[in-house]
Amino acid sequence: MNFINTEIPVWEKINLTLQEASQLSHIGINELRERTNVPDCKFVLFKGTHRLIKRKQFEEYLSSINTW
């Protein structure tokens, strides 16, 4: 099979890398690492040593802390 490497837009991805989540939220990568180190963090998924951000839960989290 020959698969074409197509880029999936961030808003369609289920999980995001720290870099993608940082770009989406304008929160620094180090800050995201700190927030996802909390044991009850609902929007982090660990895959081995990699840390992924669950986009929908992360967006809900951002909405809940947004006090504008």
mmCIF file of C-alpha atoms in Angstrom:
data_model
loop_
_atom_site.group_PDB
_atom_site.id
_atom_site.type_symbol
_atom_site.label_atom_id
_atom_site.label_comp_id
_atom_site.label_asym_id
_atom_site.label_seq_id
_atom_site.Cartn_x
_atom_site.Cartn_y
_atom_site.Cartn_z
ATOM 1 C CA MET A 1 0.000 0.000 0.000
ATOM 2 C CA ASN A 2 1.133 3.479 -0.750
ATOM 3 C CA PHE A 3 -0.012 6.031 1.808
ATOM 4 C CA ILE A 4 0.195 9.721 1.097
ATOM 5 C CA ASN A 5 1.526 11.670 4.061
ATOM 6 C CA THR A 6 -1.190 14.274 4.611
ATOM 7 C CA GLU A 7 -1.132 16.829 7.374
ATOM 8 C CA ILE A 8 -4.200 16.694 9.623
ATOM 9 C CA PRO A 9 -5.348 20.110 10.881
ATOM 10 C CA VAL A 10 -4.976 20.605 14.634
ATOM 11 C CA TRP A 11 -8.720 21.151 15.125
ATOM 12 C CA GLU A 12 -9.396 17.667 13.686
ATOM 13 C CA LYS A 13 -6.805 15.788 15.752
ATOM 14 C CA ILE A 14 -7.885 13.794 18.772
ATOM 15 C CA ASN A 15 -4.542 14.116 20.576
ATOM 16 C CA LEU A 16 -1.971 16.869 20.330
ATOM 17 C CA THR A 17 1.730 17.011 20.994
ATOM 18 C CA LEU A 18 2.917 19.498 23.601
ATOM 19 C CA GLN A 19 4.122 21.760 20.798
ATOM 20 C CA GLU A 20 0.734 21.699 19.050
ATOM 21 C CA ALA A 21 -1.118 22.324 22.327
ATOM 22 C CA SER A 22 1.246 25.182 23.096
ATOM 23 C CA GLN A 23 0.606 26.793 19.715
ATOM 24 C CA LEU A 24 -3.154 26.303 20.070
ATOM 25 C CA SER A 25 -3.384 27.745 23.577
ATOM 26 C CA HIS A 26 -0.452 30.183 23.691
ATOM 27 C CA ILE A 27 0.711 28.443 26.869
ATOM 28 C CA GLY A 28 4.402 27.596 26.969
ATOM 29 C CA ILE A 29 5.567 24.001 26.715
ATOM 30 C CA ASN A 30 7.170 24.105 30.176
ATOM 31 C CA GLU A 31 3.920 25.407 31.683
ATOM 32 C CA LEU A 32 1.991 22.623 29.932
ATOM 33 C CA ARG A 33 4.409 20.059 31.355
ATOM 34 C CA GLU A 34 3.831 21.451 34.849
ATOM 35 C CA ARG A 35 0.038 21.416 34.438
ATOM 36 C CA THR A 36 0.063 17.856 33.102
ATOM 37 C CA ASN A 37 2.256 16.616 35.970
ATOM 38 C CA VAL A 38 -0.718 17.028 38.316
ATOM 39 C CA PRO A 39 -2.005 13.515 39.155
ATOM 40 C CA ASP A 40 -5.681 14.318 38.423
ATOM 41 C CA CYS A 41 -5.040 16.111 35.109
ATOM 42 C CA LYS A 42 -7.936 15.128 32.836
ATOM 43 C CA PHE A 43 -6.399 16.161 29.489
ATOM 44 C CA VAL A 44 -3.075 14.305 29.460
ATOM 45 C CA LEU A 45 -2.358 10.905 27.940
ATOM 46 C CA PHE A 46 0.970 9.188 28.511
ATOM 47 C CA LYS A 47 2.191 6.860 25.773
ATOM 48 C CA GLY A 48 5.425 5.456 27.119
ATOM 49 C CA THR A 49 7.625 8.483 27.719
ATOM 50 C CA HIS A 50 5.577 10.665 25.384
ATOM 51 C CA ARG A 51 2.951 13.033 26.706
ATOM 52 C CA LEU A 52 -0.061 13.777 24.528
ATOM 53 C CA ILE A 53 -2.823 16.278 25.140
ATOM 54 C CA LYS A 54 -6.433 15.189 24.643
ATOM 55 C CA ARG A 55 -7.697 18.062 22.507
ATOM 56 C CA LYS A 56 -11.391 18.103 23.526
ATOM 57 C CA GLN A 57 -10.666 17.836 27.257
ATOM 58 C CA PHE A 58 -7.911 20.457 26.887
ATOM 59 C CA GLU A 59 -10.310 22.849 25.143
ATOM 60 C CA GLU A 60 -12.859 22.291 27.945
ATOM 61 C CA TYR A 61 -10.118 22.978 30.502
ATOM 62 C CA LEU A 62 -9.155 26.195 28.707
ATOM 63 C CA SER A 63 -12.803 27.299 28.644
ATOM 64 C CA SER A 64 -13.162 26.640 32.363
ATOM 65 C CA ILE A 65 -10.126 28.759 33.299
ATOM 66 C CA ASN A 66 -10.926 31.567 30.869
ATOM 67 C CA THR A 67 -12.360 34.394 32.947
ATOM 68 C CA TRP A 68 -12.648 37.027 30.222
#
